[in-house]
Short mmCIF file of C-alpha atoms and ligand atoms in Angstrom, two decimals:
data_model
loop_
_atom_site.label_atom_id
_atom_site.label_comp_id
_atom_site.label_asym_id
_atom_site.label_seq_id
_atom_site.Cartn_x
_atom_site.Cartn_y
_atom_site.Cartn_z
CA MET A 25 -0.32 -0.12 -0.03
CA VAL A 26 1.82 3.20 -1.43
CA GLY A 27 -0.01 6.34 0.39
CA ALA A 28 -1.03 4.10 3.70
CA THR A 29 -0.88 6.98 6.79
CA GLY A 30 -3.33 9.37 4.31
CA ALA A 31 -7.06 9.99 3.98
CA VAL A 32 -7.77 6.78 1.33
CA GLY A 33 -4.92 4.44 2.15
CA THR A 34 -6.21 4.52 6.46
CA THR A 35 -9.21 3.51 4.77
CA ILE A 36 -8.19 1.34 2.19
CA LEU A 37 -6.79 -0.24 5.53
CA GLU A 38 -9.77 -0.33 7.84
CA VAL A 39 -12.03 -1.96 4.30
CA MET A 40 -9.75 -5.02 4.29
CA ARG A 41 -9.45 -5.16 7.70
CA GLU A 42 -14.08 -5.08 7.55
CA ARG A 43 -13.91 -7.61 4.59
CA ALA A 44 -11.25 -9.88 6.14
CA PHE A 45 -9.40 -9.07 1.64
CA ALA A 46 -7.01 -12.14 2.02
CA ALA A 47 -3.02 -11.35 1.68
CA ASP A 48 -0.28 -13.33 3.00
CA GLU A 49 1.05 -9.85 3.96
CA ILE A 50 1.18 -6.54 3.97
CA VAL A 51 3.04 -3.57 3.63
CA PRO A 52 2.40 0.57 4.84
CA PHE A 53 4.55 2.56 2.22
CA ALA A 54 4.22 6.54 3.44
CA SER A 55 6.61 9.45 2.40
CA GLU A 56 10.32 10.06 3.93
CA ARG A 57 8.06 12.35 7.10
CA SER A 58 6.34 8.80 8.25
CA ALA A 59 9.05 6.10 8.05
CA GLY A 60 8.99 3.91 10.49
CA ARG A 61 5.38 4.71 11.74
CA THR A 62 3.76 1.98 13.15
CA LEU A 63 0.33 1.66 11.99
CA ALA A 64 -2.52 -0.69 13.66
CA HIS A 65 -4.19 -3.64 11.47
CA GLY A 66 -6.18 -6.08 13.83
CA ASP A 67 -4.13 -8.06 16.21
CA THR A 68 -0.80 -6.67 15.10
CA GLU A 69 1.86 -3.48 14.27
CA LEU A 70 2.65 -2.23 9.98
CA THR A 71 5.96 -0.46 9.97
CA VAL A 72 5.84 2.09 7.48
CA GLN A 73 8.00 2.12 4.76
CA VAL A 74 9.68 4.29 2.19
CA LEU A 75 10.39 3.50 -1.79
CA SER A 76 12.96 2.06 -2.76
CA PRO A 77 13.57 -0.54 -5.51
CA ASP A 78 14.30 -3.31 -3.18
CA ALA A 79 11.72 -3.06 -0.96
CA ILE A 80 8.53 -2.73 -3.69
CA GLN A 81 10.30 -6.10 -4.22
CA GLY A 82 7.78 -9.53 -4.65
CA PHE A 83 4.35 -7.63 -3.93
CA ASP A 84 1.22 -9.24 -6.06
CA LEU A 85 -0.95 -6.03 -5.83
CA ALA A 86 0.48 -2.33 -5.25
CA LEU A 87 -2.16 -0.35 -4.00
CA PHE A 88 -1.70 3.43 -4.32
CA SER A 89 -3.09 6.51 -2.10
CA ALA A 90 0.38 8.93 -2.09
CA GLY A 91 -0.92 11.51 -4.92
CA SER A 92 -0.43 11.57 -8.51
CA ALA A 93 3.82 12.38 -9.55
CA THR A 94 4.13 8.68 -6.68
CA SER A 95 1.54 7.10 -9.08
CA GLU A 96 3.50 8.33 -12.56
CA GLU A 97 7.12 7.35 -11.13
CA TRP A 98 6.40 4.28 -9.04
CA GLY A 99 3.24 2.74 -10.76
CA PRO A 100 5.31 1.19 -13.53
CA ARG A 101 7.77 0.45 -11.04
CA PHE A 102 5.60 -1.81 -9.47
CA SER A 103 3.62 -3.60 -11.93
CA GLU A 104 7.85 -3.79 -14.41
CA ALA A 105 8.39 -6.17 -10.45
CA GLY A 106 5.28 -7.79 -11.06
CA ALA A 107 2.96 -6.75 -9.06
CA VAL A 108 -0.47 -5.09 -9.97
CA VAL A 109 -0.90 -1.24 -9.21
CA VAL A 110 -4.27 -0.23 -8.31
CA ASP A 111 -4.28 2.99 -8.18
CA ASN A 112 -6.41 6.31 -6.86
CA SER A 113 -4.13 9.34 -8.08
CA SER A 114 -5.83 10.72 -11.62
CA TYR A 115 -1.67 10.24 -13.01
CA TRP A 116 -3.56 6.63 -15.04
CA ARG A 117 -7.22 7.75 -15.58
CA THR A 118 -6.93 8.45 -19.16
CA HIS A 119 -4.52 6.54 -20.25
CA ASP A 120 -5.97 4.27 -23.15
CA ASP A 121 -4.60 1.48 -22.28
CA VAL A 122 -5.57 1.78 -18.48
CA PRO A 123 -9.08 0.13 -17.13
CA LEU A 124 -10.47 2.45 -14.80
CA VAL A 125 -13.31 0.70 -13.35
CA VAL A 126 -15.48 0.20 -10.73
CA SER A 127 -15.82 -2.77 -9.40
CA GLU A 128 -20.41 -2.56 -10.09
CA VAL A 129 -20.19 -0.59 -13.49
CA ASN A 130 -17.76 -1.89 -15.93
CA PRO A 131 -15.56 -5.45 -14.41
CA GLU A 132 -14.64 -6.68 -17.38
CA ALA A 133 -12.68 -3.26 -18.29
CA LEU A 134 -9.97 -5.36 -16.00
CA ASP A 135 -9.42 -8.69 -17.76
CA SER A 136 -7.97 -5.71 -20.92
CA HIS A 137 -5.09 -4.27 -18.18
CA ARG A 138 -1.21 -4.03 -18.50
CA GLY A 139 0.39 -3.55 -15.28
CA ILE A 140 -2.16 -0.56 -13.78
CA VAL A 141 -5.46 -0.22 -13.03
CA ALA A 142 -7.40 3.23 -11.70
CA ASN A 143 -9.55 4.30 -9.69
CA PRO A 144 -12.55 6.79 -10.78
CA ASN A 145 -12.34 10.37 -8.65
CA CYS A 146 -14.93 9.63 -5.92
CA SER A 147 -17.62 12.55 -7.36
CA THR A 148 -17.69 9.89 -10.79
CA ALA A 149 -16.79 7.01 -8.97
CA GLN A 150 -20.88 7.12 -7.01
CA MET A 151 -21.96 8.42 -9.45
CA VAL A 152 -21.24 5.72 -11.82
CA VAL A 153 -22.88 3.28 -9.63
CA ALA A 154 -26.39 5.01 -9.87
CA LEU A 155 -26.09 6.18 -13.69
CA LYS A 156 -25.38 2.63 -14.94
CA PRO A 157 -28.13 0.94 -14.44
CA ILE A 158 -30.20 3.64 -16.21
CA GLN A 159 -28.05 3.67 -18.76
CA LYS A 160 -28.23 0.22 -19.20
CA ALA A 161 -32.66 0.52 -19.63
CA VAL A 162 -32.89 2.93 -21.82
CA GLY A 163 -29.64 4.56 -22.37
CA ILE A 164 -27.94 8.70 -21.55
CA GLU A 165 -27.94 11.15 -24.18
CA ARG A 166 -27.25 13.99 -21.78
CA LEU A 167 -26.46 15.12 -18.33
CA VAL A 168 -26.16 18.37 -15.58
CA VAL A 169 -24.26 17.03 -12.55
CA SER A 170 -23.24 20.26 -9.44
CA THR A 171 -21.73 18.29 -6.99
CA TYR A 172 -21.07 19.13 -3.31
CA GLN A 173 -18.07 17.58 -2.14
CA SER A 174 -16.33 16.80 1.63
CA VAL A 175 -12.64 18.76 2.62
CA SER A 176 -11.74 14.93 3.33
CA GLY A 177 -11.84 14.34 -0.43
CA THR A 178 -8.67 16.62 -0.70
CA GLY A 179 -6.81 14.52 2.19
CA GLN A 180 -6.80 14.49 5.86
CA LYS A 181 -4.73 17.73 6.12
CA ALA A 182 -8.46 19.64 4.88
CA VAL A 183 -9.70 17.85 7.19
CA GLU A 184 -7.93 19.66 9.58
CA GLU A 185 -8.58 23.28 8.39
CA LEU A 186 -12.43 23.20 8.73
CA ARG A 187 -11.37 21.36 12.28
CA GLY A 188 -9.69 24.68 12.88
CA GLN A 189 -11.39 26.94 11.91
CA ALA A 190 -14.84 25.89 12.77
CA GLN A 191 -13.45 25.93 16.13
CA ALA A 192 -11.71 29.59 16.16
CA VAL A 193 -15.40 30.74 13.70
CA LEU A 194 -17.26 29.20 17.07
CA ALA A 195 -14.73 30.98 19.32
CA GLY A 196 -14.87 33.77 18.50
CA THR A 197 -11.44 33.84 17.70
CA GLU A 198 -8.94 34.67 14.58
CA VAL A 199 -9.80 32.61 12.07
CA PRO A 200 -6.43 30.86 10.86
CA GLY A 201 -6.21 31.48 6.92
CA ALA A 202 -7.11 29.54 3.79
CA ALA A 203 -3.74 27.68 2.98
CA MET A 204 -5.60 23.85 1.03
CA TYR A 205 -8.32 26.12 -0.01
CA PRO A 206 -8.19 29.25 -2.37
CA HIS A 207 -11.29 30.06 1.07
CA GLN A 208 -12.21 30.54 3.62
CA ILE A 209 -13.89 26.36 3.91
CA ALA A 210 -15.20 26.42 7.19
CA PHE A 211 -18.96 28.03 7.15
CA ASN A 212 -18.67 28.80 3.39
CA VAL A 213 -19.50 27.33 0.26
CA LEU A 214 -17.18 27.70 -2.85
CA PRO A 215 -17.46 27.12 -6.68
CA GLN A 216 -14.13 25.71 -6.77
CA VAL A 217 -12.61 22.19 -6.58
CA GLU A 218 -8.91 21.53 -7.43
CA THR A 219 -7.13 24.04 -9.55
CA PHE A 220 -8.35 26.49 -14.00
CA LYS A 221 -5.97 25.27 -15.66
CA GLU A 222 -5.60 28.43 -17.91
CA GLY A 223 -7.91 29.30 -20.47
CA ASP A 224 -9.96 26.92 -18.90
CA ASP A 225 -13.36 28.04 -17.18
CA TYR A 226 -14.21 24.92 -15.68
CA THR A 227 -11.68 23.15 -12.89
CA THR A 228 -9.65 19.97 -12.97
CA GLU A 229 -12.01 17.91 -10.59
CA GLU A 230 -15.43 19.30 -13.72
CA ARG A 231 -13.04 17.70 -16.72
CA LYS A 232 -12.09 14.54 -15.12
CA MET A 233 -15.68 13.72 -14.03
CA MET A 234 -16.93 14.86 -17.51
CA ARG A 235 -13.78 12.55 -19.16
CA GLU A 236 -14.03 9.88 -16.93
CA THR A 237 -17.99 8.95 -17.18
CA ARG A 238 -17.61 8.94 -19.83
CA LYS A 239 -14.66 5.79 -19.80
CA ILE A 240 -16.56 4.04 -17.56
CA LEU A 241 -19.75 4.62 -19.47
CA GLY A 242 -17.98 3.31 -22.24
CA ALA A 243 -19.81 6.15 -23.95
CA GLU A 244 -17.23 8.63 -25.11
CA ASP A 245 -19.67 11.39 -27.52
CA LEU A 246 -21.76 12.02 -23.62
CA PRO A 247 -22.75 15.41 -23.39
CA ILE A 248 -22.12 16.01 -20.12
CA SER A 249 -22.20 19.20 -17.65
CA ALA A 250 -20.24 19.58 -14.21
CA THR A 251 -19.98 22.46 -11.16
CA CYS A 252 -18.17 21.40 -8.78
CA ALA A 253 -18.50 22.98 -5.20
CA ARG A 254 -16.54 22.55 -1.85
CA VAL A 255 -19.10 21.98 0.66
CA PRO A 256 -17.61 22.45 4.97
CA VAL A 257 -18.99 18.42 5.50
CA TYR A 258 -15.83 16.31 6.67
CA ILE A 259 -16.60 13.16 5.00
CA GLY A 260 -19.37 12.46 2.02
CA HIS A 261 -20.06 14.21 -1.83
CA SER A 262 -22.93 15.30 -2.72
CA GLU A 263 -25.02 14.98 -6.12
CA SER A 264 -28.02 17.03 -7.96
CA VAL A 265 -27.63 15.25 -10.71
CA ASN A 266 -30.54 15.56 -14.27
CA VAL A 267 -30.37 12.70 -16.54
CA GLN A 268 -31.74 12.89 -19.95
CA THR A 269 -32.63 9.00 -20.65
CA LYS A 270 -32.90 8.01 -24.60
CA SER A 271 -36.11 6.30 -23.98
CA PRO A 272 -38.72 7.27 -21.91
CA LEU A 273 -38.07 6.80 -17.76
CA SER A 274 -40.86 8.29 -14.98
CA ALA A 275 -39.67 8.89 -11.49
CA ASP A 276 -41.38 5.70 -9.64
CA GLU A 277 -40.12 2.30 -12.50
CA CYS A 278 -36.50 4.71 -11.91
CA ARG A 279 -36.99 4.38 -8.18
CA GLU A 280 -37.77 -0.09 -9.24
CA LEU A 281 -34.42 -0.33 -11.45
CA LEU A 282 -32.00 1.42 -9.13
CA GLN A 283 -34.02 -0.71 -5.92
CA GLY A 284 -32.69 -3.87 -7.13
CA THR A 285 -28.79 -2.51 -7.30
CA PRO A 286 -25.83 -4.02 -5.86
CA GLY A 287 -24.34 -0.37 -4.17
CA LEU A 288 -27.12 1.26 -3.78
CA GLN A 289 -30.07 2.24 -1.82
CA VAL A 290 -33.05 4.05 -3.11
CA ILE A 291 -34.15 5.93 0.20
CA ASP A 292 -36.70 8.45 -1.27
CA ALA A 293 -40.12 9.16 0.73
CA PRO A 294 -39.13 13.13 1.06
CA GLY A 295 -43.03 14.00 2.31
CA GLU A 296 -41.21 12.25 5.54
CA GLY A 297 -38.12 13.48 5.41
CA LEU A 298 -36.36 10.03 3.62
CA TYR A 299 -33.22 10.61 1.37
CA PRO A 300 -29.66 10.71 1.62
CA THR A 301 -27.31 13.08 3.60
CA ALA A 302 -23.91 13.39 3.46
CA ILE A 303 -23.01 12.54 7.91
CA ASP A 304 -26.18 9.23 6.36
CA ALA A 305 -23.76 7.92 3.89
CA ALA A 306 -20.56 8.35 6.18
CA GLY A 307 -18.74 4.87 6.64
CA GLN A 308 -20.90 3.72 4.55
CA ASP A 309 -20.21 1.52 1.42
CA ASP A 310 -23.81 1.98 -0.21
CA VAL A 311 -23.98 4.90 -2.37
CA LEU A 312 -27.80 6.36 -1.11
CA VAL A 313 -30.53 7.62 -4.05
CA GLY A 314 -33.34 9.74 -3.02
CA ARG A 315 -35.24 12.86 -5.11
CA ILE A 316 -35.87 10.68 -7.86
CA ARG A 317 -38.13 13.19 -9.69
CA GLN A 318 -39.59 14.15 -13.44
CA ASP A 319 -37.15 17.08 -14.39
CA PRO A 320 -40.70 19.26 -15.20
CA SER A 321 -38.69 21.61 -18.08
CA HIS A 322 -38.08 18.14 -19.91
CA GLU A 323 -40.29 14.91 -20.57
CA ARG A 324 -37.25 12.58 -21.17
CA CYS A 325 -35.60 13.87 -17.87
CA LEU A 326 -34.89 13.14 -14.77
CA ASN A 327 -33.26 14.69 -10.91
CA MET A 328 -31.63 13.38 -8.14
CA TRP A 329 -29.91 13.14 -5.56
CA VAL A 330 -26.97 10.55 -4.79
CA VAL A 331 -24.90 11.09 -2.41
CA GLY A 332 -21.73 8.87 -1.57
CA ASP A 333 -18.68 8.27 1.22
CA ASN A 334 -15.93 10.15 -0.86
CA LEU A 335 -13.01 8.18 0.73
CA ARG A 336 -15.07 4.53 0.97
CA LYS A 337 -17.14 3.80 -2.79
CA GLY A 338 -15.35 6.94 -4.49
CA ALA A 339 -11.93 5.48 -3.78
CA ALA A 340 -10.33 2.81 -0.75
CA LEU A 341 -13.59 0.37 -0.86
CA ASN A 342 -13.57 0.10 -4.45
CA ALA A 343 -9.84 0.15 -4.43
CA VAL A 344 -10.35 -2.81 -2.66
CA GLN A 345 -13.73 -4.39 -4.40
CA VAL A 346 -11.06 -4.36 -7.90
CA ALA A 347 -8.54 -5.91 -5.79
CA GLU A 348 -10.95 -8.57 -4.99
CA LEU A 349 -11.53 -9.18 -8.54
CA ILE A 350 -7.71 -9.04 -9.63
CA VAL A 351 -7.73 -11.69 -7.33
CA GLU A 352 -10.92 -13.50 -8.23
CA ARG A 353 -9.95 -12.92 -12.27
CA GLY A 354 -7.33 -14.34 -12.45
CA LEU A 355 -5.90 -11.08 -13.66
CA LEU A 356 -2.45 -10.98 -10.75
CA ARG A 357 -0.03 -10.88 -12.88
CA SER A 358 1.32 -14.62 -11.19
CA ALA A 359 -1.68 -16.45 -12.34
CA ARG A 360 -0.97 -15.55 -16.11
CA VAL A 361 2.02 -16.42 -16.45
N1 LIG B 175 -9.36 12.23 -0.32
C1 LIG B 175 -10.05 11.51 -1.60
O1 LIG B 175 -11.66 10.59 -1.51
C2 LIG B 175 -10.49 10.68 -2.50
C3 LIG B 175 -10.64 9.88 -3.53
C4 LIG B 175 -10.30 9.47 -4.98
C5 LIG B 175 -9.20 9.44 -5.53
N2 LIG B 175 -8.33 10.60 -3.90
C6 LIG B 175 -6.59 10.63 -4.04
O2 LIG B 175 -5.98 9.46 -3.40
C7 LIG B 175 -4.85 9.92 -3.27
C8 LIG B 175 -4.86 10.31 -1.88
O3 LIG B 175 -5.64 11.05 -1.40
P1 LIG B 175 -5.78 11.33 0.23
O4 LIG B 175 -6.69 11.96 -0.10
O5 LIG B 175 -5.33 10.47 1.42
O6 LIG B 175 -4.95 12.35 0.06
P2 LIG B 175 -3.65 12.11 1.82
O7 LIG B 175 -4.35 12.12 3.32
O8 LIG B 175 -2.61 13.96 2.04
O9 LIG B 175 -3.03 11.49 1.86
C9 LIG B 175 -1.35 11.03 0.92
C10 LIG B 175 0.05 10.57 1.66
O10 LIG B 175 0.99 9.64 0.73
C11 LIG B 175 1.34 10.10 0.73
N3 LIG B 175 2.44 10.03 0.50
C12 LIG B 175 3.04 11.89 0.04
N4 LIG B 175 3.76 12.31 -1.18
C13 LIG B 175 4.80 10.81 -0.72
C14 LIG B 175 5.69 10.02 -1.59
N5 LIG B 175 7.06 10.78 -2.23
N6 LIG B 175 6.22 8.67 -1.20
C15 LIG B 175 5.15 7.26 -0.88
N7 LIG B 175 4.11 8.52 -0.35
C16 LIG B 175 4.18 9.23 -0.20
C17 LIG B 175 1.83 10.63 2.25
O11 LIG B 175 1.99 10.26 3.08
P3 LIG B 175 2.95 11.00 4.58
O12 LIG B 175 1.88 10.92 6.02
O13 LIG B 175 4.18 10.87 5.58
O14 LIG B 175 3.18 12.43 4.21
C18 LIG B 175 -0.05 9.90 2.97
O15 LIG B 175 -0.02 8.95 3.25
C19 LIG B 175 -4.68 10.76 -4.29
O16 LIG B 175 -4.14 11.61 -5.13
C20 LIG B 175 -6.17 11.47 -3.95
O17 LIG B 175 -5.91 12.85 -5.80
C21 LIG B 175 -8.46 10.92 -2.63
#
C-alpha cells in the first residue's frame, strides 16, 4: 500500500480488515515523514516503509493513494516488478491502455489490464453506480451534474483546516488563513474544486468528472456538464444529477430499477424527510440515492440526489473491490503466467 498514512490509505486498511481481504502480508509505504511509524491493523502493527527499488519487490498487488507524482514514478516500477497496481490518483485514469474501473459498473474492463488499473475520481465513482442501470435500461442522452464535495476529498490536511477554522469561528477568535483552499472553507461554499488550468473556465475536477464518466460508461460522445463545489462537510459527497434518457423512464420506474442494484440504496420519501445526506453516507459502503423526480422542463429528464462516502466507494472501497476482482478473475501477473 503506497500512501498508507493518508485519508484514503487508512480507509483502505480499514476496508481490508472489514472484508477480511486475504493477503499473506501487507506492507505500508508513505513518505519519509512517516518512515518507521506504526499503523494498527487488527491484532498486528504494520511499520511504514519508504519506497526504494529493493523495497518494492515481490508484491502481487500494489494499492496506491499517494498522489499523482508518486503514481507516475512508482506505478510502472511496481508493475515492472510483477505487481498489478490499483491507483487512486488521477495520473493514469485517462491513459488509453489503463482500464478505469468501478467494480459494479465495468468490471469487464479489467481483463485488458497491462499492469496498472485506475480508480476514478470520487464524485465520478458514486455517480456512475447510479447511472449504469439507467444507461442499460433506457440509454442516456445527456447529463448535468452539480456536486457538493466534502473536505476529506482533498485529504487529511484539509480536514484539519476545516476543523481549525470552524473552532475559531465558534470561539470568536481569529480564523486561521486558508492553506488548502483559495478561501475560508468553514461556514462557506466554494465554487471551485481543484484548479483552473490556463484558458479553461472549468476546473480540473469538473473536466475529470466529464472525461472519466464517459470512459467508464463507454460513451465517448456523451454530453456532460459538471459544476463542482466544495462544502464544509467532513465526509460524503452529495450530487444533484439531471439525467436525460434516450427512451422515457418515469420516476417510479427509475426508483424500482435502482432499488435492485448492488451497491446502491434508494432512500426516497421526501415528504417524511427521508432522503440521503452526507452524514448518512459517511462510513457506509453503499451509494445512496433519493429525491428521484421528473424534471418539469423536459419529458425525458429525471432529477436525483446521489450521495456517497468519498473515502469508501469514491476511493478505498472501490480499490479493494477492484483488487478482489483481479484475484477472483485470475488477473494477477503470477496467475497469468
Ligand atoms: N480523499 C479522497 O476522497 C480521494 C478520492 C479518490 C481519490 N483520491 C486520490 O488518492 C490520493 C491520496 O489522497 P488522500 O486524500 O488520501 O491524501 P492525503 O490524506 O494527503 O494522503 C497522502 C498520502 O500519500 C503519502 N505520500 C505523499 N508523498 C509521498 C511520497 N513521495 N512517497 C510515498 N508516499 C507519499 C502520504 O504520506 P505521509 O503521511 O508520509 O505524508 C500519505 O500517506 C490522491 O491522489 C487523491 O487524488 C482521494
